[in-house]
């Protein structure tokens, strides 16, 4: 039998090396997919069948194998000959081992990534590589076992692959003439091209082609992690066109559509700042209030008892009775920088990276800091970690924030973890800074960003009674973050700055956004509270977005100004704004929710319409979206990208 097998391989001559590497790669990827399917069987079996999963999976695996093997295949006639073989066989061996070990590494990394983000590795896998200190500390303290096991498996796999392929390359014998190698080479090139394109249509296959179910995580299992990351990198290099993932509209049509929903937007596509308008504050004050924004890391609604979550935020639940409490506020994305751009700039989400990280937004981009600085406020960003992370310091300093305080500015902190000093230290520093500024009679905007509730969930001992065991869990760090928040407000209420300062407490996003809905809307639900000064207790029941907070704050502060934010001023009676709306960017999906009606835009696929049931926390897909639904959602997605690309989202002159 072995002789027959060897005789079969001889038919392919030197091209048998190409085939064997490809088959080994397909075996590794299919084995990994099988393991992931078994692990997530309940969700997989609910929306698809094994034949579809594995047939489409092999299709996507052929794409990445074709891409990774292209250098070998295209140079094969030159490298595989009697003269160069003593040297070239080592080149081919090293390349083959590297690509197969890389595939193993990506698949080994996948389960931990799915547990955190409910998707295969994507652009976040690459973006975090810019911050080796924070990431290495987080991995070692929060995922030590996974890192050690994954490293060991990757090393052993690389060793095993090397031994297996070394035998193939060392024992390979030439029995084809040169002309025969070159004769069959064009056939290999054509096969390679078909593997990579995986389509005879106008466009080659992309991950959107494999979005076959209503569960985004299951859709990600159809493909492999190496291709998922590659495509994310490709999109990052073409972000200037990312707004067109869902379709195209003229600028005039975009503004015309949105001006019907937001009548305060000037319908003038030729204007320098097309969305610039004057907002008259509904609160008239002799002296506008100071503003403090506390952006809470990963404190989603699932942790807040009064929003149907766990009882781990007693202080926030207590404070909600003293100010404006948002019952149906939704984050725009799943990253901190997405929350920052929405809260500080009122900027709508896009499929691209947050503007906090994009080059054209590093100067002359609208922020509350730039606006209030024009009005005589001292503007400051306070963070307990390293402010260079996610490009935050550059974005804030370039757009109106006069001061940045970060980890280096804390002396003798109570506790320092992987992501910087504790929330306690952060809010103690904030109290100190606010007292100093108020003593100088200096109006101020302080933007405070917490970090304790972040993997690996570290916090000082003796502060809270842990909600669960072991100590380092998200529930416990949320409870600690709430403890620090309560202690801060206890001091703030006794301070001289309390009566002339407005406070916003809001989450940047939820800790983990997961679920088998096309867009897991419940994972975007976050708490928000406006308190301080003369605020009275009020519940805001209308559906609202993070982009509505800045216009609302300006009105409550008594600040009338020109600005480009299209968000709604919620000091206007909410009945006039019903049913409310929220925008959410989830991976390659964009969702617009109006009341309970949801429209989901998808890349290269028909848009979907659904209904969101808040009590069940589920979205039911009804069918394809109507033309008007798709148009409204598309206008919301296209507007911010256009304004960014043409640098038309700046401060008013």
XYZ file of C-alpha atoms in Angstrom:
653
model
C 0.000 0.000 0.000
C 2.853 2.371 0.890
C 4.447 1.660 -2.488
C 1.181 2.504 -4.243
C 0.971 5.759 -2.311
C 4.528 6.695 -3.240
C 3.806 5.818 -6.863
C 0.757 8.123 -6.732
C 2.863 11.014 -5.434
C 5.360 10.512 -8.267
C 2.663 11.563 -10.711
C 2.915 15.100 -9.301
C 6.703 15.285 -9.418
C 8.096 18.297 -7.482
C 4.591 19.728 -7.177
C 3.836 17.047 -4.629
C 5.624 19.277 -2.067
C 3.104 22.039 -2.731
C 0.177 19.635 -2.394
C 1.442 18.043 0.825
C 1.915 21.410 2.539
C -1.548 22.493 1.422
C -3.171 19.299 2.707
C -1.371 19.589 6.026
C -2.571 23.177 6.392
C -6.160 22.208 5.561
C -5.994 19.383 8.109
C -4.797 21.750 10.881
C -7.493 24.324 10.130
C -10.282 21.746 9.877
C -9.182 20.096 13.115
C -9.261 23.461 14.868
C -12.679 24.275 13.435
C -13.974 20.905 14.616
C -12.818 21.694 18.142
C -14.446 25.131 18.073
C -17.703 23.676 16.742
C -17.802 21.067 19.509
C -17.114 23.805 22.076
C -19.852 26.078 20.672
C -22.156 23.272 19.541
C -25.308 24.742 21.078
C -24.998 27.966 19.110
C -23.698 26.303 15.938
C -26.460 23.686 15.776
C -29.131 26.346 16.311
C -28.311 28.199 13.075
C -26.436 25.905 10.672
C -25.500 22.321 9.842
C -22.158 20.540 9.852
C -21.955 20.148 6.066
C -22.322 23.874 5.502
C -19.905 24.687 8.317
C -17.121 22.433 7.074
C -17.623 22.786 3.315
C -17.553 26.563 3.592
C -14.765 26.285 6.124
C -12.550 24.383 3.688
C -13.352 27.012 1.073
C -12.067 29.783 3.338
C -9.064 27.656 4.312
C -8.121 27.227 0.660
C -8.051 31.020 0.384
C -5.548 31.561 3.184
C -3.449 28.541 2.139
C -3.290 29.904 -1.387
C -2.179 33.296 -0.094
C 0.464 31.908 2.254
C 1.829 29.453 -0.323
C 2.017 31.952 -3.181
C 5.728 32.735 -2.664
C 6.546 29.025 -2.781
C 4.328 28.275 -5.761
C 5.360 31.224 -7.900
C 9.066 30.507 -7.449
C 8.764 26.747 -7.593
C 10.265 26.224 -11.119
C 13.299 28.310 -10.151
C 13.822 26.806 -6.718
C 13.100 23.172 -7.532
C 15.904 22.129 -9.829
C 19.064 20.050 -9.560
C 21.434 23.014 -9.343
C 19.778 25.072 -6.590
C 18.102 22.290 -4.645
C 20.847 21.835 -1.982
C 20.183 25.443 -0.876
C 16.610 26.094 -1.973
C 15.202 23.086 -0.128
C 16.130 24.782 3.150
C 14.438 28.009 2.035
C 11.279 26.111 1.129
C 11.403 24.128 4.356
C 11.759 27.231 6.548
C 8.942 29.046 4.734
C 6.638 26.036 4.952
C 7.312 25.564 8.671
C 6.731 29.277 9.340
C 3.363 29.480 7.598
C 2.048 26.269 9.146
C 3.241 27.250 12.637
C 1.660 30.674 12.152
C -1.651 28.969 11.343
C -1.347 26.839 14.473
C -0.561 29.915 16.596
C -3.608 31.814 15.289
C -5.919 28.875 15.923
C -4.491 28.294 19.406
C -5.152 31.991 20.171
C -8.749 31.783 18.983
C -10.632 30.311 21.998
C -9.361 32.985 24.414
C -10.237 35.713 21.916
C -13.736 34.316 21.421
C -14.245 34.211 25.181
C -13.374 37.915 25.352
C -14.942 39.303 22.162
C -17.308 36.545 20.963
C -15.595 36.550 17.560
C -12.473 35.115 15.966
C -9.345 37.320 16.155
C -9.840 40.491 14.130
C -8.380 43.993 13.959
C -8.152 44.204 17.758
C -5.600 41.390 17.589
C -3.344 43.718 15.590
C -4.118 47.048 17.232
C -3.107 45.848 20.676
C 0.369 44.885 19.390
C 1.253 48.579 19.495
C 1.206 48.468 23.278
C 3.492 45.589 24.320
C 3.859 46.699 27.944
C 0.145 46.879 28.704
C -0.730 43.813 26.665
C 2.068 41.599 28.009
C 1.182 42.586 31.569
C -2.516 41.924 30.926
C -1.834 38.529 29.334
C 0.557 37.406 32.038
C -1.663 38.458 34.929
C -5.026 37.592 33.426
C -4.381 34.785 30.943
C -1.211 33.155 32.251
C -2.405 29.576 31.851
C -3.682 30.245 28.333
C -0.400 31.926 27.358
C 1.736 29.100 28.725
C -0.371 26.313 27.231
C -0.710 28.137 23.906
C 3.034 28.792 23.707
C 3.833 25.177 24.548
C 1.395 23.817 21.948
C 2.712 26.221 19.303
C 6.344 25.269 19.999
C 5.596 21.544 19.977
C 3.576 21.934 16.779
C 6.419 23.829 15.129
C 8.835 21.086 16.166
C 6.545 18.345 14.859
C 5.902 20.165 11.555
C 9.641 20.685 11.090
C 10.407 16.989 11.590
C 7.610 15.913 9.274
C 8.473 18.302 6.436
C 12.203 17.822 6.784
C 11.799 14.202 5.748
C 9.781 15.229 2.703
C 12.335 17.787 1.517
C 15.470 15.784 2.316
C 14.207 12.576 0.688
C 12.741 14.259 -2.378
C 14.248 12.968 -5.639
C 14.109 14.712 -8.989
C 12.732 12.591 -11.772
C 11.118 15.294 -13.910
C 12.977 17.157 -16.654
C 13.092 20.961 -16.437
C 10.715 21.435 -19.377
C 8.045 19.384 -17.628
C 8.279 21.483 -14.447
C 7.773 24.683 -16.470
C 4.991 23.111 -18.541
C 2.830 22.387 -15.501
C 3.681 25.619 -13.668
C 0.955 27.746 -15.397
C -1.613 25.173 -14.281
C -0.452 25.661 -10.683
C -0.696 29.454 -11.023
C -4.286 29.198 -12.285
C -5.220 26.832 -9.466
C -3.612 29.193 -6.978
C -5.545 32.172 -8.340
C -8.829 30.253 -8.119
C -8.036 29.235 -4.545
C -7.387 32.845 -3.476
C -10.327 34.409 -5.311
C -12.677 31.542 -4.432
C -15.142 33.124 -6.824
C -15.694 33.613 -10.528
C -17.695 36.770 -9.871
C -16.659 40.385 -10.169
C -15.281 40.459 -6.620
C -13.132 37.872 -4.864
C -14.534 36.200 -1.776
C -14.297 38.084 1.510
C -15.424 37.250 5.076
C -18.846 38.796 4.403
C -19.531 35.991 1.935
C -19.444 33.561 4.850
C -21.914 35.514 7.003
C -24.658 32.923 6.516
C -26.428 32.977 9.874
C -27.906 35.443 12.349
C -25.124 34.670 14.829
C -21.945 36.698 14.217
C -19.769 34.334 16.250
C -20.907 31.291 14.250
C -20.257 33.231 11.046
C -16.681 33.789 12.211
C -16.208 30.025 12.627
C -16.759 29.507 8.900
C -13.489 31.298 8.245
C -10.098 30.856 9.920
C -8.281 33.219 12.232
C -5.309 33.858 9.960
C -7.564 35.086 7.145
C -9.728 37.054 9.583
C -6.682 38.978 10.821
C -5.284 39.421 7.305
C -8.554 40.910 6.081
C -8.659 43.234 9.092
C -5.172 44.495 8.213
C -6.244 44.950 4.597
C -9.246 47.012 5.659
C -7.104 49.116 7.989
C -4.972 50.058 4.995
C -8.055 51.103 3.034
C -10.013 52.923 5.707
C -10.603 55.937 3.489
C -13.137 53.787 1.645
C -14.456 51.873 4.642
C -17.595 54.012 4.750
C -18.672 52.469 1.455
C -18.828 48.922 2.844
C -22.596 49.127 3.053
C -23.396 51.163 -0.048
C -23.143 54.616 -1.555
C -25.169 57.827 -1.385
C -24.404 61.336 -2.550
C -23.444 63.855 0.118
C -26.581 65.826 -0.688
C -28.744 62.753 -0.181
C -27.024 61.909 3.107
C -27.635 65.379 4.512
C -31.143 65.538 3.097
C -32.064 62.240 4.749
C -30.590 63.181 8.122
C -31.960 66.727 8.155
C -35.442 65.209 8.178
C -34.521 63.286 11.328
C -32.452 66.084 12.864
C -34.059 69.374 11.749
C -31.297 71.428 13.400
C -28.792 70.207 10.776
C -28.327 72.678 7.886
C -29.023 70.891 4.628
C -25.979 72.290 2.814
C -23.446 69.802 1.517
C -21.186 72.609 0.264
C -20.754 74.242 3.659
C -17.326 74.182 5.307
C -18.843 72.298 8.238
C -22.093 70.814 6.884
C -23.512 69.873 10.296
C -22.458 73.056 12.121
C -25.402 74.716 13.861
C -26.191 76.914 16.825
C -27.594 75.219 19.908
C -29.423 77.473 22.327
C -29.097 76.141 25.878
C -32.453 75.426 27.479
C -31.037 76.239 30.933
C -30.289 79.931 31.448
C -27.496 80.541 33.946
C -25.644 83.670 34.971
C -22.473 81.608 35.001
C -22.272 78.297 33.127
C -21.474 75.213 35.189
C -18.192 73.337 35.229
C -18.238 69.858 33.731
C -16.724 66.571 34.895
C -17.141 63.482 32.697
C -16.266 60.146 34.311
C -16.006 57.465 31.660
C -16.275 54.099 33.405
C -14.327 51.268 31.810
C -16.578 48.366 30.708
C -19.398 49.077 33.175
C -22.319 47.784 31.103
C -25.960 47.585 32.124
C -25.543 43.915 33.004
C -23.746 45.021 36.175
C -26.431 47.497 37.278
C -29.317 46.079 39.284
C -31.783 48.834 38.406
C -31.156 48.092 34.710
C -31.823 44.385 35.166
C -28.249 43.408 35.983
C -26.299 42.166 38.976
C -26.294 43.940 42.377
C -22.652 45.059 42.145
C -23.131 48.844 41.735
C -24.942 49.915 44.949
C -23.432 53.403 44.881
C -24.448 54.080 41.295
C -27.944 52.772 42.033
C -28.079 55.110 45.038
C -26.833 58.133 43.090
C -29.340 57.624 40.287
C -32.044 58.979 42.581
C -30.245 62.330 42.719
C -30.007 63.172 39.024
C -30.919 62.263 35.477
C -30.843 58.502 34.984
C -30.801 57.054 31.474
C -32.757 53.817 31.238
C -32.177 53.060 27.558
C -28.790 54.482 26.657
C -26.650 52.511 24.188
C -22.933 52.621 23.446
C -21.838 53.204 19.856
C -19.241 50.426 19.876
C -17.269 47.859 21.828
C -13.982 49.721 22.376
C -12.999 52.487 24.761
C -11.921 54.813 21.958
C -15.354 54.389 20.385
C -16.907 55.571 23.634
C -14.454 58.474 23.847
C -15.246 59.784 20.367
C -18.988 59.533 21.015
C -19.004 61.183 24.455
C -16.348 63.868 23.901
C -16.966 64.628 20.222
C -20.556 63.515 19.640
C -19.157 61.582 16.663
C -21.136 58.747 15.099
C -19.524 55.294 14.747
C -18.021 54.058 11.483
C -16.636 50.719 10.219
C -13.158 52.273 10.394
C -11.053 52.711 13.500
C -12.081 55.375 15.978
C -11.044 58.906 15.045
C -9.069 58.978 18.283
C -6.501 56.890 16.385
C -6.820 58.277 12.859
C -4.349 60.804 11.463
C -6.760 63.436 10.097
C -8.427 63.826 13.504
C -5.318 64.682 15.494
C -5.871 68.422 15.053
C -8.822 70.711 14.373
C -11.318 67.962 15.169
C -14.315 68.924 17.300
C -14.307 68.014 20.989
C -16.016 69.457 24.027
C -12.516 70.390 25.155
C -11.982 72.614 22.130
C -15.422 74.175 22.444
C -15.213 74.940 26.167
C -11.619 76.145 25.896
C -12.934 78.848 23.551
C -15.330 79.854 26.314
C -12.628 80.267 28.938
C -12.645 76.789 30.496
C -9.501 74.972 31.584
C -9.687 71.546 29.927
C -7.974 68.438 31.256
C -7.798 64.693 30.646
C -7.093 62.523 33.704
C -6.189 58.852 33.286
C -4.613 56.322 35.635
C -2.654 54.478 32.962
C -0.281 55.497 30.194
C -2.031 58.172 28.147
C -0.279 57.159 24.924
C -2.439 54.025 24.857
C -4.878 54.080 21.937
C -3.342 57.450 20.961
C -5.458 59.229 23.582
C -2.919 61.870 24.651
C -2.233 62.963 21.084
C -5.939 63.213 20.279
C -6.805 65.232 23.389
C -3.834 67.612 23.276
C -4.361 68.223 19.564
C -8.050 68.999 20.017
C -8.470 71.476 22.807
C -7.359 69.744 26.008
C -4.691 71.827 27.722
C -3.469 69.218 30.205
C -3.052 65.451 30.355
C -2.488 63.703 33.671
C -1.538 60.034 33.572
C 0.215 57.328 35.601
C 3.497 59.265 35.811
C 1.765 62.064 37.740
C 0.579 59.927 40.663
C 2.815 59.942 43.730
C 2.652 56.964 46.090
C -0.522 55.427 44.621
C -2.582 53.119 46.800
C -2.485 50.374 44.169
C -0.966 49.930 40.722
C -2.098 47.171 38.368
C -1.450 46.152 34.780
C -3.412 49.110 33.423
C -2.175 51.756 35.829
C -3.223 53.128 39.193
C -6.507 52.150 40.801
C -9.782 53.990 40.354
C -9.379 55.128 43.955
C -6.105 56.884 43.110
C -7.596 58.290 39.926
C -10.640 59.806 41.620
C -8.606 61.089 44.573
C -6.412 62.938 42.063
C -9.543 64.196 40.317
C -10.938 65.573 43.579
C -7.620 67.294 44.246
C -7.502 68.879 40.790
C -11.115 70.060 40.906
C -10.577 71.652 44.324
C -7.470 73.475 43.077
C -9.180 74.814 39.965
C -12.291 75.861 41.839
C -10.171 77.720 44.410
C -8.758 79.781 41.529
C -12.309 80.496 40.313
C -11.301 78.816 37.067
C -14.101 77.203 35.000
C -13.084 73.668 34.073
C -13.827 70.579 32.007
C -12.267 67.416 33.398
C -12.540 64.220 31.386
C -11.738 61.282 33.664
C -11.239 57.764 32.322
C -11.142 54.805 34.733
C -9.299 51.544 34.123
C -9.682 49.173 37.107
C -12.460 47.158 35.455
C -10.198 45.730 32.780
C -8.652 42.323 32.328
C -6.887 41.004 34.442
C -9.301 42.637 36.963
C -6.893 43.861 39.640
C -7.864 46.016 42.621
C -6.658 46.665 46.196
C -7.658 44.370 49.039
C -9.937 45.336 51.888
C -12.236 47.670 49.945
C -15.196 45.488 49.091
C -16.820 42.225 50.042
C -16.168 40.179 46.868
C -19.309 39.305 44.940
C -17.835 36.004 43.778
C -14.656 33.932 43.782
C -11.874 33.978 42.758
C -10.978 37.573 43.557
C -9.985 38.714 40.051
C -13.329 38.697 38.238
C -15.203 41.349 36.321
C -18.047 41.331 38.871
C -15.618 42.126 41.675
C -13.777 44.869 39.801
C -17.069 46.512 38.849
C -18.022 46.440 42.519
C -14.658 48.000 43.367
C -15.050 50.642 40.647
C -18.472 51.442 42.104
C -16.914 51.667 45.581
C -14.337 54.190 44.324
C -17.081 56.140 42.554
C -19.202 56.291 45.707
C -16.242 57.471 47.807
C -15.510 60.209 45.258
C -19.058 61.537 45.260
C -19.205 61.493 49.048
C -16.257 63.906 49.022
C -17.522 65.894 46.041
C -20.849 66.644 47.743
C -18.970 68.204 50.666
C -16.693 70.241 48.407
C -16.855 73.868 47.334
C -17.113 72.876 43.668
C -20.240 70.705 43.969
C -22.829 73.471 43.565
C -21.289 74.838 40.359
C -20.315 71.566 38.677
C -22.189 69.083 36.521
C -21.093 65.430 36.541
C -21.684 62.781 33.916
C -20.983 59.159 34.816
C -21.226 56.875 31.781
C -19.713 53.606 30.600
C -17.525 53.491 27.508
C -18.942 50.080 26.538
C -19.871 46.726 28.026
C -17.174 44.336 29.196
C -18.079 41.574 26.746
C -20.474 41.939 23.837
C -21.640 38.464 22.935
C -24.745 36.564 21.954
C -26.285 34.742 19.030
C -28.160 37.773 17.652
C -26.940 39.329 14.406
C -26.078 42.353 16.542
C -26.232 41.622 20.304
C -27.966 44.878 21.214
C -28.252 44.024 24.905
C -24.448 44.115 24.995
C -24.510 47.790 24.012
C -26.863 48.817 26.837
C -24.952 50.972 29.329
C -25.750 53.113 32.385
C -25.439 56.902 32.434
C -26.141 59.454 35.143
C -26.020 63.257 35.145
C -25.793 64.607 38.684
C -24.514 67.599 40.661
C -25.311 71.321 40.963
C -29.095 71.777 40.938
C -29.979 68.550 39.152
C -33.231 66.906 40.190
C -34.222 63.265 39.961
C -35.504 62.300 36.511
C -35.658 59.126 34.453
C -34.880 59.402 30.748
C -36.832 56.534 29.233
C -36.399 57.264 25.528
C -33.885 55.229 23.516
C -30.727 57.313 23.343
C -27.102 57.115 22.303
C -23.764 58.223 23.708
C -23.715 60.905 20.980
C -26.724 62.572 22.660
C -24.877 63.211 25.907
C -22.663 66.143 24.863
C -25.507 68.309 23.439
C -27.573 67.540 26.538
C -24.713 68.502 28.857
C -24.188 71.821 27.085
C -27.840 72.718 27.636
C -27.768 71.739 31.296
C -24.552 73.700 31.828
C -26.105 76.793 30.281
C -23.655 76.882 27.365
C -25.028 78.089 24.024
C -22.657 77.487 21.136
C -22.076 76.541 17.535
C -21.036 72.926 17.091
C -21.224 70.118 14.479
C -22.744 67.377 16.702
C -25.996 65.936 15.362
C -26.952 64.326 18.676
C -30.189 65.277 20.398
C -30.541 67.691 23.303
C -32.463 65.541 25.770
C -33.397 68.535 27.932
C -36.141 68.961 25.373
C -39.095 66.884 26.542
C -38.394 63.298 25.628
C -41.912 62.844 24.255
C -40.918 65.090 21.352
C -37.988 62.817 20.629
C -39.775 59.482 20.902
C -39.276 56.739 20.035
C -35.597 57.637 20.213
C -32.742 56.051 18.319
C -29.269 54.588 18.840
C -26.420 53.639 16.498
C -24.154 50.646 17.092
C -21.080 49.407 15.229
C -20.433 45.701 15.833
C -17.552 44.191 13.837
C -18.658 44.624 10.195
C -22.303 45.296 11.082
C -23.916 48.698 11.630
C -27.226 48.822 13.491
C -29.688 51.690 13.713
C -32.356 51.174 16.370
C -35.395 53.456 16.385
C -37.572 52.572 19.344
C -37.713 48.808 18.946
C -37.201 48.761 15.163
C -33.704 47.747 14.124
C -31.986 48.016 10.747
C -28.693 46.161 10.295
C -26.337 47.058 7.456
C -24.059 44.252 6.268
C -21.033 44.284 4.006
C -21.850 43.045 0.493
C -25.146 41.570 1.697
C -28.770 42.714 1.939
C -29.630 44.817 4.989
C -31.846 43.186 7.587
C -34.792 44.449 9.590
C -35.562 43.288 13.104
C -37.403 43.947 16.343
C -35.630 44.315 19.680
C -37.358 43.024 22.798
C -35.789 44.812 25.762
C -37.304 42.481 28.357
C -36.036 39.352 26.585
C -32.861 41.156 25.495
C -33.175 39.633 22.070
C -33.477 40.912 18.528
C -35.670 38.956 16.155
C -34.726 39.285 12.487
C -37.897 39.833 10.468
C -36.514 39.973 6.951
C -34.794 42.302 4.517
C -34.896 45.986 5.422
C -37.126 48.314 3.446
C -35.613 50.911 1.146
C -36.387 53.737 3.576
C -34.933 51.846 6.548
C -31.742 51.077 4.671
C -31.461 54.673 3.485
C -31.695 56.101 7.011
C -29.174 53.647 8.409
C -26.788 54.160 5.500
C -26.943 57.943 5.910
C -25.950 57.573 9.581
C -23.009 55.384 8.599
C -21.773 57.493 5.672
C -21.988 60.934 7.300
C -19.158 60.631 9.863
C -16.730 59.054 7.385
C -17.368 61.834 4.876
C -16.920 64.549 7.508
C -13.683 62.968 8.728
C -12.236 62.316 5.279
C -12.774 65.924 4.162
C -11.915 67.371 7.591
C -15.293 69.017 7.984
C -16.002 68.198 11.614
C -14.118 71.023 13.268
C -14.581 73.834 15.757
C -16.646 76.824 14.689
C -14.716 79.998 13.909
